[in-house]
mmCIF file of C-alpha atoms in Angstrom:
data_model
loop_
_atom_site.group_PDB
_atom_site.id
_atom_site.type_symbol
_atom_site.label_atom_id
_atom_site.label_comp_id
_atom_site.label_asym_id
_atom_site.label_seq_id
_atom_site.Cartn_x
_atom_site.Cartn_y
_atom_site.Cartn_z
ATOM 1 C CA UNK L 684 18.482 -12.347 -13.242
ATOM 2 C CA UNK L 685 16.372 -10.745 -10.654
ATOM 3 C CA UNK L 686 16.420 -7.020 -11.592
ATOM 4 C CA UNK L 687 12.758 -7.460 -12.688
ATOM 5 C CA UNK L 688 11.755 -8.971 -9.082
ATOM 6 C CA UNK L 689 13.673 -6.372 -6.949
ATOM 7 C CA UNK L 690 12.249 -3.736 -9.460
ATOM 8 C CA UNK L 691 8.656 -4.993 -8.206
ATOM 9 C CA UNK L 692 9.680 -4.335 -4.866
ATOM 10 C CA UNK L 693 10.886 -0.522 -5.706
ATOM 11 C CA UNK L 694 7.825 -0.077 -7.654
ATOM 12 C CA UNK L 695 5.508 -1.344 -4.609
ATOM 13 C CA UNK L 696 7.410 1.165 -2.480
ATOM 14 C CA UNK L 697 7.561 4.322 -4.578
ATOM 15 C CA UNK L 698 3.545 3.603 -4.904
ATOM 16 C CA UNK L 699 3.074 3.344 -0.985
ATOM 17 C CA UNK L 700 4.964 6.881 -0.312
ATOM 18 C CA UNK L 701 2.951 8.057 -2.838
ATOM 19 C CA UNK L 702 0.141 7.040 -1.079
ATOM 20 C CA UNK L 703 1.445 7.993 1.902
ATOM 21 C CA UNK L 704 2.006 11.474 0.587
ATOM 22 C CA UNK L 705 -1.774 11.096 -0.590
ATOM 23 C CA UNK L 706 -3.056 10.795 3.000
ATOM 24 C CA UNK L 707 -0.752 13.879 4.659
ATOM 25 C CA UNK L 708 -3.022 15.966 2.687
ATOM 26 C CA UNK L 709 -6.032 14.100 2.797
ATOM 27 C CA UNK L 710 -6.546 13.525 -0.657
ATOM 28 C CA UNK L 711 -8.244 10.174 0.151
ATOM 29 C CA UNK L 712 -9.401 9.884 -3.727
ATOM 30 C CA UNK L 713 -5.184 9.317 -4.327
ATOM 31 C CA UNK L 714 -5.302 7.326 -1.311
ATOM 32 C CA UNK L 715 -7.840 4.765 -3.076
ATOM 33 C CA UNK L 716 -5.915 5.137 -6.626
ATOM 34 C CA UNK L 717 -2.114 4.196 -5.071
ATOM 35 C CA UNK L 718 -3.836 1.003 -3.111
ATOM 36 C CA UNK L 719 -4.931 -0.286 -6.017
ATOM 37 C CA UNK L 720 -1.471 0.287 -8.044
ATOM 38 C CA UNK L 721 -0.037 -1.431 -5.334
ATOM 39 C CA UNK L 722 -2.780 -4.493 -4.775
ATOM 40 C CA UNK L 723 -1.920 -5.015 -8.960
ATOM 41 C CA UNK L 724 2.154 -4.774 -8.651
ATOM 42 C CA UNK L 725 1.822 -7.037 -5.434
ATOM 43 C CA UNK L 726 0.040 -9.657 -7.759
ATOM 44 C CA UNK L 727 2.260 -9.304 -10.354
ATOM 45 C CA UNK L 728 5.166 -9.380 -7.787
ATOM 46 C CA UNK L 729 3.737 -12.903 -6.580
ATOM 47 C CA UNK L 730 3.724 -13.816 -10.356
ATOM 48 C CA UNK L 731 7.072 -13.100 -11.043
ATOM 49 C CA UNK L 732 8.231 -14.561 -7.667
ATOM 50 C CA UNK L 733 7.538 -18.057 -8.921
ATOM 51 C CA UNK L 734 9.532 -17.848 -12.159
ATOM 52 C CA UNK L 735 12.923 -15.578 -10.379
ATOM 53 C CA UNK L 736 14.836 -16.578 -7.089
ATOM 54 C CA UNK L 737 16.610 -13.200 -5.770
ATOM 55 C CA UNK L 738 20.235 -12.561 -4.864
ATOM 56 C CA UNK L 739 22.038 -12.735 -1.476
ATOM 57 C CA UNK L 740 22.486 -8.656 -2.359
ATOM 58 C CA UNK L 741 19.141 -8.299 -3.443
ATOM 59 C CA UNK L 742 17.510 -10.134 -0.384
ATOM 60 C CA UNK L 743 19.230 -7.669 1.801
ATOM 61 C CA UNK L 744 17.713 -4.459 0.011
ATOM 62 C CA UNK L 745 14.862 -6.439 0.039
ATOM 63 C CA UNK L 746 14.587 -6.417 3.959
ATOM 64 C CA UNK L 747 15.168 -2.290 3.659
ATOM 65 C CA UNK L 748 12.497 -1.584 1.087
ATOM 66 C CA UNK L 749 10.015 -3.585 3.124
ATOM 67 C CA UNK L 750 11.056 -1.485 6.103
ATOM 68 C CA UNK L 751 10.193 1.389 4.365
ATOM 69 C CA UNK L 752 6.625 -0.198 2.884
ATOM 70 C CA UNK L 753 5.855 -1.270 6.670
ATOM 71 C CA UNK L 754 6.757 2.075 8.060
ATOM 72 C CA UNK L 755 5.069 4.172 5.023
ATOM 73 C CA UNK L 756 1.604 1.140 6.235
ATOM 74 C CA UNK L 757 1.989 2.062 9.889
ATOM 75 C CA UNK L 758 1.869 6.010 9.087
ATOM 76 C CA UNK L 759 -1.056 5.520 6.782
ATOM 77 C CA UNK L 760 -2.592 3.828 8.845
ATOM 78 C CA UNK L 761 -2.285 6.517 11.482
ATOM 79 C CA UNK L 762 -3.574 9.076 9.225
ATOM 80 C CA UNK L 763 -6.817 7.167 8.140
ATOM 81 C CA UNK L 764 -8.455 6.234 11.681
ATOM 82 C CA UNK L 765 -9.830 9.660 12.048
ATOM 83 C CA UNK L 766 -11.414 9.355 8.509
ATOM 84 C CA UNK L 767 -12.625 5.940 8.531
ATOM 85 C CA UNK L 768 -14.280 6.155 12.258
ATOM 86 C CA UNK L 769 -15.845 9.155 11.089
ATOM 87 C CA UNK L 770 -17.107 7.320 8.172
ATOM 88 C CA UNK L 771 -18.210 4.061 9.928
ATOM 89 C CA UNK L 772 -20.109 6.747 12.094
ATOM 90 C CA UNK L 773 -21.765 8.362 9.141
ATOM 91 C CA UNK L 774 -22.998 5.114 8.135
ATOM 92 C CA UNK L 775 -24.184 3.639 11.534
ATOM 93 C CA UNK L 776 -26.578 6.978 11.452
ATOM 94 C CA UNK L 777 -27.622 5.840 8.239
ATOM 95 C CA UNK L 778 -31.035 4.258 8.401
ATOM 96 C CA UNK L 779 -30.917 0.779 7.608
ATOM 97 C CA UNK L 780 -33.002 -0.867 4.990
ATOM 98 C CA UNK L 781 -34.171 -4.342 5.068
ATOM 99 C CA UNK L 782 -34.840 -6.161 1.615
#
């Protein structure tokens, strides 16, 4: 049976629009908290992956749901530049301190 695997896969997705939705309104807090749902179901995905094989059906919504992760990824991604250049600038003003 690989409900459980494909139901990784759905979980990983629903976690990256919500972290998608996180970033449209800047809420970069959210941002942080949905990565790290996703960085533990991706583990646990890679755990499960070694103990379930999926169907020819499930392979192919497979292939859609990563779609969807890769596309929610690319729009992220597009919506944190500003913030993270603007951060890496804040901290190249910083004064640096040598220990």
């Amino acid at each position: 049976m690989s409900q459980l695997l494909i139901d990784y896969y759905k979980a990983i997705e629903d976690s990256s629009h919500k972290m998608l939705q996180a970033a449209q309104v800047e809420d970069w807090d959210e941002v942080v908290r949905y990565e790290g749902a996703c960085a533990v179901l991706i583990e646990q995905l890679r755990h499960q992956s070694y103990a379930e094989q999926l169907t020819p059906e499930d392979k192919t919504e497979k292939a859609r749901i990563m779609q969807r992760i890769l596309r929610n990824d690319a729009e992220i991604r597009y919506l944190t530049e500003p913030w993270i250049q603007q951060f890496e600038h804040l901290l190249e003003r910083r004064p640096q301190v040598v220990h």
